[in-house]
Structure formats: structure tokens, C-alpha cells
PDB file of N, CA and C in Angstrom:
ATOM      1  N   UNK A  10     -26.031  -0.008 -72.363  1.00  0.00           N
ATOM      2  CA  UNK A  10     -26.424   0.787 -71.219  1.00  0.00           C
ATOM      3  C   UNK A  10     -25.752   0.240 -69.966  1.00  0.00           C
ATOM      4  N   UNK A  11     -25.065   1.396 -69.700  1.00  0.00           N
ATOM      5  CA  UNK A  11     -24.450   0.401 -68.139  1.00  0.00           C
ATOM      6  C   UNK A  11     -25.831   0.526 -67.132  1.00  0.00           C
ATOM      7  N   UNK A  12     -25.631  -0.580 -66.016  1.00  0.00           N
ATOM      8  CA  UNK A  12     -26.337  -0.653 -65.233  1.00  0.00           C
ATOM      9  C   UNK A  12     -26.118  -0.234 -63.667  1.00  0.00           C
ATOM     10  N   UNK A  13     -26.827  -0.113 -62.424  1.00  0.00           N
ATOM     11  CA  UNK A  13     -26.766   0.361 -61.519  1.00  0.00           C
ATOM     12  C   UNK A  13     -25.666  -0.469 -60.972  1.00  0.00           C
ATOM     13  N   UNK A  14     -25.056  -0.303 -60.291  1.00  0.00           N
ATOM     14  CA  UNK A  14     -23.793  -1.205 -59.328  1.00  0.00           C
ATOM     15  C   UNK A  14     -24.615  -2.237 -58.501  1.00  0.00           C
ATOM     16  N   UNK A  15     -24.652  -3.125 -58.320  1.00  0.00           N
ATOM     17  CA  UNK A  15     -25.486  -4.319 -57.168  1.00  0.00           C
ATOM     18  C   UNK A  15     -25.235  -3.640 -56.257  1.00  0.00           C
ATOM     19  N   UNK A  16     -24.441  -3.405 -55.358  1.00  0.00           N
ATOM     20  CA  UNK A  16     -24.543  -2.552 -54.046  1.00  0.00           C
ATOM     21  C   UNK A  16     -26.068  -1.214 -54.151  1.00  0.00           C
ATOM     22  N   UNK A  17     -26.511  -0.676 -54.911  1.00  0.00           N
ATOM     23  CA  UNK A  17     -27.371   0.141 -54.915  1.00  0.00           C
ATOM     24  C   UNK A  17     -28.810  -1.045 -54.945  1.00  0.00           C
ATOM     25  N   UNK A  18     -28.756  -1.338 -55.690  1.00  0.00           N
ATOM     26  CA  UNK A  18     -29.892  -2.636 -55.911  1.00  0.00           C
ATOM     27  C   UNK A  18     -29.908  -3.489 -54.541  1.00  0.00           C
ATOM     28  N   UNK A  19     -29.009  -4.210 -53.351  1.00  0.00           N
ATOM     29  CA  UNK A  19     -29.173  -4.680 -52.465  1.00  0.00           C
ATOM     30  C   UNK A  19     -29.624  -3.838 -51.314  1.00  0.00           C
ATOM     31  N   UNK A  20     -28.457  -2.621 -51.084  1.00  0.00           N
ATOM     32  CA  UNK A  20     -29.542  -1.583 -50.467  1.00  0.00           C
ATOM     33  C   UNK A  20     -30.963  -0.997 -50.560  1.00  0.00           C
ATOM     34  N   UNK A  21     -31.264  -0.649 -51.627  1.00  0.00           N
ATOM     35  CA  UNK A  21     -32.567  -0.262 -52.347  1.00  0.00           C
ATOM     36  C   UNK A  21     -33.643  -1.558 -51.712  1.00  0.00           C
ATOM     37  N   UNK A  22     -33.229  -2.697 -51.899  1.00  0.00           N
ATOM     38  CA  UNK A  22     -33.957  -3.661 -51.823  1.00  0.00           C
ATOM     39  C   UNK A  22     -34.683  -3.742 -50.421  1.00  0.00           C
ATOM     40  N   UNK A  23     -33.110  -3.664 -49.274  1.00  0.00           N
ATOM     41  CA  UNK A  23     -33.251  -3.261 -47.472  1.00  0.00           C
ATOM     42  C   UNK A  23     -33.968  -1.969 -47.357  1.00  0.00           C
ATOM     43  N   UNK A  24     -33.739  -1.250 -48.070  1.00  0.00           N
ATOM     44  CA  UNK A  24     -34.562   0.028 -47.636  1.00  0.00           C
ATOM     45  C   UNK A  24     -36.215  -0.221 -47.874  1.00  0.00           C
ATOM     46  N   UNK A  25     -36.421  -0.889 -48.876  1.00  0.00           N
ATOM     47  CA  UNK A  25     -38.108  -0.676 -49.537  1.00  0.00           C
ATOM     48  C   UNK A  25     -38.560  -2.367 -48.486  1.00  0.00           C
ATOM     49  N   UNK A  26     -37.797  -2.928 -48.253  1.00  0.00           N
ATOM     50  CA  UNK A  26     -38.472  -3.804 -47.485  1.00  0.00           C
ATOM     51  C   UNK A  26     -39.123  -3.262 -46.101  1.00  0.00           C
ATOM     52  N   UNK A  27     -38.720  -2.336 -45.651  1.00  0.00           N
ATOM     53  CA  UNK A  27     -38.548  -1.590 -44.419  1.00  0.00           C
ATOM     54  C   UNK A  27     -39.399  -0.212 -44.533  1.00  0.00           C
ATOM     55  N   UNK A  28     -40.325   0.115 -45.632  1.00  0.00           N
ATOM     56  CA  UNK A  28     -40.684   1.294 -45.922  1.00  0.00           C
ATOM     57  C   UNK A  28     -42.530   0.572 -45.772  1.00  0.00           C
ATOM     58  N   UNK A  29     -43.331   1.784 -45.769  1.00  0.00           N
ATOM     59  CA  UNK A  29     -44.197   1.596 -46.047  1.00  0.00           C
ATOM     60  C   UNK A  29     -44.907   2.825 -46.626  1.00  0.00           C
ATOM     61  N   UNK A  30     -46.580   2.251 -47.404  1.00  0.00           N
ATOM     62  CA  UNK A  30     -47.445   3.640 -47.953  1.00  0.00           C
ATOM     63  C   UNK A  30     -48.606   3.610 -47.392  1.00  0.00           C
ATOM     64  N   UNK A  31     -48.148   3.205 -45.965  1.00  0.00           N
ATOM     65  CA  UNK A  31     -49.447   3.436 -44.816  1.00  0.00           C
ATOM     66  C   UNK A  31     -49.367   4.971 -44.418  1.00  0.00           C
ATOM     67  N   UNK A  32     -50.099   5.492 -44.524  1.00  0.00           N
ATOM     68  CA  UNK A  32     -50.580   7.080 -44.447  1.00  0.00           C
ATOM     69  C   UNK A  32     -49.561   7.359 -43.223  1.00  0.00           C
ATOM     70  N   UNK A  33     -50.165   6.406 -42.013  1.00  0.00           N
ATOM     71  CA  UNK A  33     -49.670   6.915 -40.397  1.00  0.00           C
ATOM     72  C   UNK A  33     -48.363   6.465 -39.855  1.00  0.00           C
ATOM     73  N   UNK A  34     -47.636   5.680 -40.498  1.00  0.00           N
ATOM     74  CA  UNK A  34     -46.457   5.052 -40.061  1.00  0.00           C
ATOM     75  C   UNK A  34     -45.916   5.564 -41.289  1.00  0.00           C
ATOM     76  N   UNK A  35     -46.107   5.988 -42.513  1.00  0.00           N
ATOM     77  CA  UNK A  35     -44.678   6.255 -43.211  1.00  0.00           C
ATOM     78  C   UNK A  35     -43.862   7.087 -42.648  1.00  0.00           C
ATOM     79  N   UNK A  36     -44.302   8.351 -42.098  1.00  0.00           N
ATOM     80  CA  UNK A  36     -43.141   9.065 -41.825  1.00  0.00           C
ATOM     81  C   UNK A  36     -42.102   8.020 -40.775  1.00  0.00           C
ATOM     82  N   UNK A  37     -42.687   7.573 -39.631  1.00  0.00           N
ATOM     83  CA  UNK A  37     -41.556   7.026 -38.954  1.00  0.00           C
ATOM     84  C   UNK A  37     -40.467   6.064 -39.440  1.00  0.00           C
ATOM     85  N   UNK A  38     -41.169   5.064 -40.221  1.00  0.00           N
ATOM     86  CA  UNK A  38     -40.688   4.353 -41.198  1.00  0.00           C
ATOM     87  C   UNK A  38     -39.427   5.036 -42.064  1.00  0.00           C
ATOM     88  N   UNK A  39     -39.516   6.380 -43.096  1.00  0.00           N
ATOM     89  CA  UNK A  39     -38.809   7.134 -43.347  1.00  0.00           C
ATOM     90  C   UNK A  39     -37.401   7.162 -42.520  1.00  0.00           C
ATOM     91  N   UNK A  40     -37.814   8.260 -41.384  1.00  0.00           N
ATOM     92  CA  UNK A  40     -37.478   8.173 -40.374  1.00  0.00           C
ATOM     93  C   UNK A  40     -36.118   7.430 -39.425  1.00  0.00           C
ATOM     94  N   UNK A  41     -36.288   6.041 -39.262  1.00  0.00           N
ATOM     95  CA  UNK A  41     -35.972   4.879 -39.185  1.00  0.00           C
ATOM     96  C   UNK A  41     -35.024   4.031 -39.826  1.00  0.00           C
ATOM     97  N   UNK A  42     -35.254   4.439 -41.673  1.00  0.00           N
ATOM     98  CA  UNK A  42     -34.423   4.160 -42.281  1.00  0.00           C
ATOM     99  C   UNK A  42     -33.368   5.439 -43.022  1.00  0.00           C
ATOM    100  N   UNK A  43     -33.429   6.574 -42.420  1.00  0.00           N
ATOM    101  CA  UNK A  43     -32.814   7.627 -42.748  1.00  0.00           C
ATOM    102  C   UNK A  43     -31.463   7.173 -43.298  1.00  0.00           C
ATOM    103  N   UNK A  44     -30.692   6.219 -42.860  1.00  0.00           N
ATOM    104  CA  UNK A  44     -29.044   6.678 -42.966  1.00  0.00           C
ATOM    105  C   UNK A  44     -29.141   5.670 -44.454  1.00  0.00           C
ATOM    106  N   UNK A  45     -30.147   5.842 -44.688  1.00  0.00           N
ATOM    107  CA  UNK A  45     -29.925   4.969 -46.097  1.00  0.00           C
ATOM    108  C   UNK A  45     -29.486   6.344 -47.179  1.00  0.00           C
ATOM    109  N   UNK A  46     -30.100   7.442 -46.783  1.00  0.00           N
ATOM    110  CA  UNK A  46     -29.972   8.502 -47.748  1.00  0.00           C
ATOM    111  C   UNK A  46     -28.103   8.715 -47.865  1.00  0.00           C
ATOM    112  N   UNK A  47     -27.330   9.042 -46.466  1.00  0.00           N
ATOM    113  CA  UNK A  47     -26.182   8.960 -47.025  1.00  0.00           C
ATOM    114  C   UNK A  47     -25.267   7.646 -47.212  1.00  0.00           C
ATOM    115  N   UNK A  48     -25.747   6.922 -47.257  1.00  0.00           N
ATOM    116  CA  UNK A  48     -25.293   4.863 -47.259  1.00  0.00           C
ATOM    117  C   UNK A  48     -25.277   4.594 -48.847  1.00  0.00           C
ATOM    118  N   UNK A  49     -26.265   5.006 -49.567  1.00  0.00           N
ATOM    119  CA  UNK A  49     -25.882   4.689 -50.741  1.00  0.00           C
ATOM    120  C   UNK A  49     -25.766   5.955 -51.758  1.00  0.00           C
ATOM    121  N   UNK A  50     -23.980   5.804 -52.285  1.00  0.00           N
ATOM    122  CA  UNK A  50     -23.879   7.258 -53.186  1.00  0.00           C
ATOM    123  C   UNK A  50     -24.451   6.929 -54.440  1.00  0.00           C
ATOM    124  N   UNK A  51     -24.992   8.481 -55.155  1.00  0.00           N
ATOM    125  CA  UNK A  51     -25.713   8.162 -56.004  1.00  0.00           C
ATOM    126  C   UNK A  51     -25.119   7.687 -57.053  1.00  0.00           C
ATOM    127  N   UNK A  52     -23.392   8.076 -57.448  1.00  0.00           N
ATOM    128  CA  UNK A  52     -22.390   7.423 -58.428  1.00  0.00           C
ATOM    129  C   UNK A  52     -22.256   6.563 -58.400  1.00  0.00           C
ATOM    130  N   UNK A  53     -23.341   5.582 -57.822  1.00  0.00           N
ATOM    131  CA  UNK A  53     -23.446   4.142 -58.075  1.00  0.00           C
ATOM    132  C   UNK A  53     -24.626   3.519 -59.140  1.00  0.00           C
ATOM    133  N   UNK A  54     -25.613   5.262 -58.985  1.00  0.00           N
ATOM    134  CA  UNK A  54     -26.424   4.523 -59.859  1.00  0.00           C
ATOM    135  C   UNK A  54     -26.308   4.541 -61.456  1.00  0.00           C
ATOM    136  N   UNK A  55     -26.965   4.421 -62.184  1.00  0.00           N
ATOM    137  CA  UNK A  55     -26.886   4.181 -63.965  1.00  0.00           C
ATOM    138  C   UNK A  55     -27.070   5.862 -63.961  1.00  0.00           C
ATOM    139  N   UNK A  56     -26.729   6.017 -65.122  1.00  0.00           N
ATOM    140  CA  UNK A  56     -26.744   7.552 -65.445  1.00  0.00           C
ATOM    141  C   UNK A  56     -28.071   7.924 -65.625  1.00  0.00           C
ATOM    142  N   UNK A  57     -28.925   6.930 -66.084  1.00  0.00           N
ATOM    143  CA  UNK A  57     -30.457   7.272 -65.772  1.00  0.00           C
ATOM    144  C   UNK A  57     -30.869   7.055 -64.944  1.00  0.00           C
ATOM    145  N   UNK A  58     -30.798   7.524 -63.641  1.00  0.00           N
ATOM    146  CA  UNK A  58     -31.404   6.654 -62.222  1.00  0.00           C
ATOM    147  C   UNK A  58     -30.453   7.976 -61.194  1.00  0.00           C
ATOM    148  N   UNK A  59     -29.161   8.109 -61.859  1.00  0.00           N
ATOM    149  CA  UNK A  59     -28.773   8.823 -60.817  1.00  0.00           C
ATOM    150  C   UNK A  59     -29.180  10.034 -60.188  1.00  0.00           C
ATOM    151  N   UNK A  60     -29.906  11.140 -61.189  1.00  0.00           N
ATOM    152  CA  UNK A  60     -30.611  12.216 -60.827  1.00  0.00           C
ATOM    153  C   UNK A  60     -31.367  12.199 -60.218  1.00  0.00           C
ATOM    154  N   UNK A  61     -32.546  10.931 -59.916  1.00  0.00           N
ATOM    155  CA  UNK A  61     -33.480  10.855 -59.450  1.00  0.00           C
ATOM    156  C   UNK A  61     -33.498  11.020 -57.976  1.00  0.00           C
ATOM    157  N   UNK A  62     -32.292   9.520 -57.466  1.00  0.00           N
ATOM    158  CA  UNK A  62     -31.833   9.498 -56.246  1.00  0.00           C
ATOM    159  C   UNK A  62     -31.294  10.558 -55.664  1.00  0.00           C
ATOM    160  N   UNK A  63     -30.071  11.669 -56.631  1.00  0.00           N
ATOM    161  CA  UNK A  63     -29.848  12.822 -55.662  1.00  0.00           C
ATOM    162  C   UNK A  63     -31.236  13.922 -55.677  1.00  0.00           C
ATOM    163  N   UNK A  64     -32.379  13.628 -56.034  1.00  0.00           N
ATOM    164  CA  UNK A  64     -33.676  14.460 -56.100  1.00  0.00           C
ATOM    165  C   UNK A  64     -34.133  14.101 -55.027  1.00  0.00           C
ATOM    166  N   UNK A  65     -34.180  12.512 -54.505  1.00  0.00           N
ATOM    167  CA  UNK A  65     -34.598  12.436 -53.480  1.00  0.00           C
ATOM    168  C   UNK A  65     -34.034  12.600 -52.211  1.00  0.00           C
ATOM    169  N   UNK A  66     -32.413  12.660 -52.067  1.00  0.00           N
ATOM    170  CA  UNK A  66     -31.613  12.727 -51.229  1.00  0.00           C
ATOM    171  C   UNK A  66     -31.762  14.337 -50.408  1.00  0.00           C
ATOM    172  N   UNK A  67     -32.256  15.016 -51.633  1.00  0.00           N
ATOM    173  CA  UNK A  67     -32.145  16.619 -51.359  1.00  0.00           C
ATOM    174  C   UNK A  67     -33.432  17.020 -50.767  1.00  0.00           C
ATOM    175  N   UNK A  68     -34.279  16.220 -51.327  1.00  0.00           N
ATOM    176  CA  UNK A  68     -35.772  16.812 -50.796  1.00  0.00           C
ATOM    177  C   UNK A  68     -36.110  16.005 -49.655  1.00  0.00           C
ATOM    178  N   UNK A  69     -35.352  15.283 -49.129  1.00  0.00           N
ATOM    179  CA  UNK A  69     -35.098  14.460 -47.160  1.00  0.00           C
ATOM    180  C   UNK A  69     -34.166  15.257 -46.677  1.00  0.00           C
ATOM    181  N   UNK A  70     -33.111  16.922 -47.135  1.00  0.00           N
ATOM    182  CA  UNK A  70     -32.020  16.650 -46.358  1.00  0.00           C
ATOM    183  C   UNK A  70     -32.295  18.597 -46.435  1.00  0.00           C
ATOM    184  N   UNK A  71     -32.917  18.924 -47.573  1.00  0.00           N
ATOM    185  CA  UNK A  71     -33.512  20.707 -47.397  1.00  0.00           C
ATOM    186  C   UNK A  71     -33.405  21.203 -46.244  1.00  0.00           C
ATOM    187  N   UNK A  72     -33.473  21.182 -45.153  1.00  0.00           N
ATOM    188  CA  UNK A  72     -33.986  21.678 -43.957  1.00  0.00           C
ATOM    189  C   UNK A  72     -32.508  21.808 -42.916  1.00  0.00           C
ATOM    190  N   UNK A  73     -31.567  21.291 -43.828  1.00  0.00           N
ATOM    191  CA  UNK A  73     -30.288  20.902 -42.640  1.00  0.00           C
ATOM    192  C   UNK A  73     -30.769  20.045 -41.315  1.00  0.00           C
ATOM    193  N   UNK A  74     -29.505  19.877 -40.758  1.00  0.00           N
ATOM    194  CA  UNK A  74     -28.854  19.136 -39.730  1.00  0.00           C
ATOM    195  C   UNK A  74     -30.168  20.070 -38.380  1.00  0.00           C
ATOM    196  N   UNK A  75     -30.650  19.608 -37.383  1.00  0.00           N
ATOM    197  CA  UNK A  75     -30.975  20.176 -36.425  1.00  0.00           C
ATOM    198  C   UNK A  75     -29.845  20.384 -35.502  1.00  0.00           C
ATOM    199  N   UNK A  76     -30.058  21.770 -34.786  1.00  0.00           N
ATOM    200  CA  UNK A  76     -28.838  22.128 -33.714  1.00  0.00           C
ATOM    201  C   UNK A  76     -29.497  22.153 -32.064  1.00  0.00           C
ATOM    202  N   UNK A  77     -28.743  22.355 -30.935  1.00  0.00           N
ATOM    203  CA  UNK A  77     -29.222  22.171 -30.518  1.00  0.00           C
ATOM    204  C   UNK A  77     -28.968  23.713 -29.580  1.00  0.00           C
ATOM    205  N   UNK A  78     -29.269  24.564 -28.708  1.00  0.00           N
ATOM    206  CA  UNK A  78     -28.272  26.070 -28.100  1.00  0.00           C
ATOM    207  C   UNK A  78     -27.422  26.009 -28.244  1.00  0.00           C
ATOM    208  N   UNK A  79     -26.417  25.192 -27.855  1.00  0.00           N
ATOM    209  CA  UNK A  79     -25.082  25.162 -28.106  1.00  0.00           C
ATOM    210  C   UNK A  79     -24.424  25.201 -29.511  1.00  0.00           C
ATOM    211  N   UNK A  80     -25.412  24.944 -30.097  1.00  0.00           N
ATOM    212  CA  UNK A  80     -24.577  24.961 -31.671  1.00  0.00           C
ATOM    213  C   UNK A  80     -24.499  23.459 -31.969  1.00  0.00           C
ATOM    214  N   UNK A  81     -24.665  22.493 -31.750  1.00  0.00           N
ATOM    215  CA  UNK A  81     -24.073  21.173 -31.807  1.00  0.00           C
ATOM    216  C   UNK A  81     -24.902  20.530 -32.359  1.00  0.00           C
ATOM    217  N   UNK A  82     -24.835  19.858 -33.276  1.00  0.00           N
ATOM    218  CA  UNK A  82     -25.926  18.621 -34.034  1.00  0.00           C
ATOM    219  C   UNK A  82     -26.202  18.081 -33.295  1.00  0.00           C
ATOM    220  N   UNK A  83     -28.057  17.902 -33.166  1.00  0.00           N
ATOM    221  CA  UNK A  83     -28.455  17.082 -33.105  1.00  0.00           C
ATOM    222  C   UNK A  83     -29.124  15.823 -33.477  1.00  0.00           C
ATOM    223  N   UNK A  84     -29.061  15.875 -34.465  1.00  0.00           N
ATOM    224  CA  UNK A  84     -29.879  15.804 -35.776  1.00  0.00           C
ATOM    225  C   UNK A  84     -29.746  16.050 -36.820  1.00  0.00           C
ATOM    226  N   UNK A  85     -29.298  14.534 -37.619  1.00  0.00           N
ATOM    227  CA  UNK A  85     -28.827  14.721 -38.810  1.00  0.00           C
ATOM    228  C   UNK A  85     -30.412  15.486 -39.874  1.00  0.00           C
ATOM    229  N   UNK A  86     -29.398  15.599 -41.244  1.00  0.00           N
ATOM    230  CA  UNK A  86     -30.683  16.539 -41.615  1.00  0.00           C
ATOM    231  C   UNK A  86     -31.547  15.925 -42.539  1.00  0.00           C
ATOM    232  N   UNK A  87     -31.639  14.656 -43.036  1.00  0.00           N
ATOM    233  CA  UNK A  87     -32.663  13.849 -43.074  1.00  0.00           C
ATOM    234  C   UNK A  87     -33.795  13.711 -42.214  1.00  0.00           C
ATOM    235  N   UNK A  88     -33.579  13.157 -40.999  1.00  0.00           N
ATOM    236  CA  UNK A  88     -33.901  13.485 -39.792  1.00  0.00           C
ATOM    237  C   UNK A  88     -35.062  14.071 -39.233  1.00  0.00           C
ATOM    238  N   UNK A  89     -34.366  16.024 -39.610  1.00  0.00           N
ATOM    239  CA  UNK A  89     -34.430  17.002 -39.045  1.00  0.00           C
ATOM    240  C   UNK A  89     -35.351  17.477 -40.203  1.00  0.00           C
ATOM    241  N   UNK A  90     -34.939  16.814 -41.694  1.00  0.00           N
ATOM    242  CA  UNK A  90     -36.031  17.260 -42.436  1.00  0.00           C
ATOM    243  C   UNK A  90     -37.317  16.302 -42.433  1.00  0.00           C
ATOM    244  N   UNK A  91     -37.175  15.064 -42.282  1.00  0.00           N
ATOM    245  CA  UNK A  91     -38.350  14.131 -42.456  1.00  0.00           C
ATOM    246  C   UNK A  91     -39.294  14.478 -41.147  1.00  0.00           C
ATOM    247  N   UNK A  92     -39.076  15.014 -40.408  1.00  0.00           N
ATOM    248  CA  UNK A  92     -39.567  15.525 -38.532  1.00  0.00           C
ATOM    249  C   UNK A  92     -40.580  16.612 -39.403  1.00  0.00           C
ATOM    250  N   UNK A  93     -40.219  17.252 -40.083  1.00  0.00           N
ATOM    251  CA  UNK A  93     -40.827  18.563 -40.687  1.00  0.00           C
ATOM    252  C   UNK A  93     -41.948  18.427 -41.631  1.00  0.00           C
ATOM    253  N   UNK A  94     -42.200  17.575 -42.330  1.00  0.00           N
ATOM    254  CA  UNK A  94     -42.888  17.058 -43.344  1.00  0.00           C
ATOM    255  C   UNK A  94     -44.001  16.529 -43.171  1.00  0.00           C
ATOM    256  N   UNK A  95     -45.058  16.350 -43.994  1.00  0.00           N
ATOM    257  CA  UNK A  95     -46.361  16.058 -43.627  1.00  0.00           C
ATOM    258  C   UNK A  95     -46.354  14.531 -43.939  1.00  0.00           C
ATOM    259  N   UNK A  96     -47.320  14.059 -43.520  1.00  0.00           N
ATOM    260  CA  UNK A  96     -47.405  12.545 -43.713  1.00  0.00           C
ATOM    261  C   UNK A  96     -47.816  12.418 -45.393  1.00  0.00           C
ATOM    262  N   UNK A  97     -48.604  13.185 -46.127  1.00  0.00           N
ATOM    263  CA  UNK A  97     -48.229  12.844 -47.601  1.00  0.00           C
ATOM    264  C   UNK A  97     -47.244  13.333 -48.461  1.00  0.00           C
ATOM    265  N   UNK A  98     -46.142  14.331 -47.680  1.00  0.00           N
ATOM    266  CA  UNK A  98     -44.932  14.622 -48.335  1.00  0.00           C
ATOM    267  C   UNK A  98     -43.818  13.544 -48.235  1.00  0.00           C
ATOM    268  N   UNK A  99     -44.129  12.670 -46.722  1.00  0.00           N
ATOM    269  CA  UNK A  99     -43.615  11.896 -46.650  1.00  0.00           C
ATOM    270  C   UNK A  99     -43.915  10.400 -47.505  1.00  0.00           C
ATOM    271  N   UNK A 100     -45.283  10.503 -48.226  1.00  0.00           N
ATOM    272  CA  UNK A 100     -45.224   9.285 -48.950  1.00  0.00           C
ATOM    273  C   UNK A 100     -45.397   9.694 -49.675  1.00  0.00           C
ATOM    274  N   UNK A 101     -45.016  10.561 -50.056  1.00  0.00           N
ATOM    275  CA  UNK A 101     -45.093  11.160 -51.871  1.00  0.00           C
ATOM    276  C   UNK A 101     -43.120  10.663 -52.207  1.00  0.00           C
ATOM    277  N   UNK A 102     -42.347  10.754 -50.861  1.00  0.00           N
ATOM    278  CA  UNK A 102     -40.820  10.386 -50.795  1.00  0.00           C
ATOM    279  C   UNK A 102     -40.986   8.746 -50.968  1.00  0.00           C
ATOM    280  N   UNK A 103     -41.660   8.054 -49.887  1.00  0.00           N
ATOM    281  CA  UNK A 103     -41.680   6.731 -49.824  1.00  0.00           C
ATOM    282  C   UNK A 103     -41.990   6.055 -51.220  1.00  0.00           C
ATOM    283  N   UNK A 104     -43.229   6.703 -51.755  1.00  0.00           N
ATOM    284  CA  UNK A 104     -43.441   6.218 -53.111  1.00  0.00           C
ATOM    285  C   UNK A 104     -42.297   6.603 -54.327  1.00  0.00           C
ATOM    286  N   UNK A 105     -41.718   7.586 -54.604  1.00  0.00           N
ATOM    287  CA  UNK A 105     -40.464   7.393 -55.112  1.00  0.00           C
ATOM    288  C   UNK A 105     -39.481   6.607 -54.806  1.00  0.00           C
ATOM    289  N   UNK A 106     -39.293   6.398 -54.177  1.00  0.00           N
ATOM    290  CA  UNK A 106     -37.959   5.644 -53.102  1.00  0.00           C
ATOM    291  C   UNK A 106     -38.742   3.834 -53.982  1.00  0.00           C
ATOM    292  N   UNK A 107     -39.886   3.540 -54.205  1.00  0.00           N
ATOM    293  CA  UNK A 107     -40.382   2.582 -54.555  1.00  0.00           C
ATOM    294  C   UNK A 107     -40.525   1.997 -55.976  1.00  0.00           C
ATOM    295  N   UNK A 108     -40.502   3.285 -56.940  1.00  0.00           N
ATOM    296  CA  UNK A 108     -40.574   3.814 -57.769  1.00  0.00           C
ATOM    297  C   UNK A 108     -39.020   3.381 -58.481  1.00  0.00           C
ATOM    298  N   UNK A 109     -37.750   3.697 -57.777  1.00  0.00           N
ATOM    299  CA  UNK A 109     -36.789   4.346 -58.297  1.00  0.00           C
ATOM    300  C   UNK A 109     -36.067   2.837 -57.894  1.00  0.00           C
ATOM    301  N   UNK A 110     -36.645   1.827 -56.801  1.00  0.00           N
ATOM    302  CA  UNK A 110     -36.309   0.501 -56.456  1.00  0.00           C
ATOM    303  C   UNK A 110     -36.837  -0.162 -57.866  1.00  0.00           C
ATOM    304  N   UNK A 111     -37.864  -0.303 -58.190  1.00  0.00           N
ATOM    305  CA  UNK A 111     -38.562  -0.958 -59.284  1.00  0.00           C
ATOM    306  C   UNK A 111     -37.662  -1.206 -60.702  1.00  0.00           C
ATOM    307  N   UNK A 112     -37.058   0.751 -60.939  1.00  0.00           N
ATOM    308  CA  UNK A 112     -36.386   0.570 -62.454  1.00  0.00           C
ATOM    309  C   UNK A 112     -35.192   0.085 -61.915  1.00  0.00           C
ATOM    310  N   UNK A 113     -34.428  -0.430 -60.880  1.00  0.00           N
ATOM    311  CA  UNK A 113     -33.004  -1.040 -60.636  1.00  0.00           C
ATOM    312  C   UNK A 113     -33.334  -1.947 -60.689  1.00  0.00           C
ATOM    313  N   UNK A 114     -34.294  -2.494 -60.237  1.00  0.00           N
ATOM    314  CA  UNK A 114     -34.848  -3.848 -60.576  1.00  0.00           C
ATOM    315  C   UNK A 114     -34.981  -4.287 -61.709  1.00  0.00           C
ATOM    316  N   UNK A 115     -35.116  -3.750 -62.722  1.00  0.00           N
ATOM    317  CA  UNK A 115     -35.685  -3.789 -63.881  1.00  0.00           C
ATOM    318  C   UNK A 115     -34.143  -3.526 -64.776  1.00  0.00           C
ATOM    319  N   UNK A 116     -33.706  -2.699 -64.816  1.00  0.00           N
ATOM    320  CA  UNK A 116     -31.576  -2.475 -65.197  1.00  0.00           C
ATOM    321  C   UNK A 116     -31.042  -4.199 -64.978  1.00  0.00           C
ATOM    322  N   UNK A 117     -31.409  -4.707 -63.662  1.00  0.00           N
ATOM    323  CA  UNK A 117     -30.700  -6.253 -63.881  1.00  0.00           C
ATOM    324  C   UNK A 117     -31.810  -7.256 -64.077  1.00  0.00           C
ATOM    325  N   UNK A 118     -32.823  -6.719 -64.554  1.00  0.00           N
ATOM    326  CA  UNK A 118     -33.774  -7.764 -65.307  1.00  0.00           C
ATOM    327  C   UNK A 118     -33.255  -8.329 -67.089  1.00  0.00           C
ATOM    328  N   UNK A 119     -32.800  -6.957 -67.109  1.00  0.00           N
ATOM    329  CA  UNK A 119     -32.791  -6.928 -68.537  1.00  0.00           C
ATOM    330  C   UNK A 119     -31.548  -7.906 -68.742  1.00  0.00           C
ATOM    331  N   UNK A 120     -30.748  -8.115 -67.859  1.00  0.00           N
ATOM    332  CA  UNK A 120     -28.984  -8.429 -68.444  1.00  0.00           C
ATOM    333  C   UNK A 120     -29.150 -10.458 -68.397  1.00  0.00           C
TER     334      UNK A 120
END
């Protein structure tokens, strides 16, 4: 079984240190660590792991980019989607994101 690339596993690691499944601060938390969604590609992870991450990448990024009258980004669409979301949609994300840290953890446990 190949395993996840260490670059996904060290990120993963910065991201979940930085996360929480406090009801009232996850979203900002989220939030905060947004540019993790496009920072780590998912063709880094194991072929079992990789679907997961672009599942979660998509369900932070649904909503697009925010614009602003002019037409102009303001707001990437992580962002623009995590702004939109309820505080248990947002830790229903955080807890995956925790979830999906655990089995990379577990890919270089095994070796």
C-alpha cells in the first residue's frame, strides 16, 4: 500500500493543531486556517485518503469565491463558503479534517 507523501501528514498535523470542536470558535478557527484547503493537493494523498480530502475541499469551497460590485474577488471561496455555514456544519468539517489527520497518522504508523 503506498502511503500518504509526509508533506500531507506535516501539514495535516499544522492544520489540526490549530483547529478546534468547540461549538463557538470552530467556525473562525476553520476560517483562519482556510489556505490549508488549497496548500495541500490531494495527489499527495494515498489512494485511500485521497477522495476524502477532495470531499472536504469541495464542501469548504461550494459557494465560490465572494465578489465584490465591481466584479473583483473578495474572498476566496473557502472563505466565502465557511462565512455561510452553521457552526455544526462547520464542525461536522473540523471533525473530518480530524478524522482524515488520524488515518495519515496511522499510513506511517504502520511502516
Amino acid at each position: 500500500m503506498k502511503k500518504s507523501n509526509i508533506f500531507v501528514y506535516i501539514e495535516l498535523s499544522k492544520f489540526t493543531q490549530n483547529l478546534t470542536t468547540n461549538l463557538s470558535l470552530c467556525k473562525e478557527h476553520l476560517k483562519a486556517q482556510a489556505s490549508y484547503f488549497q496548500v495541500i493537493p490531494s495527489r499527495y494523498f494515498s489512494a485511500q485518503l485521497n477522495s476524502e480530502w477532495e470531499s472536504i475541499c469541495q464542501a469548504v469551497s461550494r459557494k465560490g469565491p465572494r465578489f465584490n460590485e465591481r466584479g473583483q474577488v473578495i474572498g476566496n471561496a473557502a472563505i466565502n463558503t465557511i462565512d455561510q455555514m452553521t457552526s455544526m456544519e462547520c464542525l461536522a468539517v473540523a471533525n473530518r479534517i480530524f478524522l482524515l489527520h488520524d488515518k495519515v497518522k496511522k499510513e506511517f504508523a504502520e511502516f
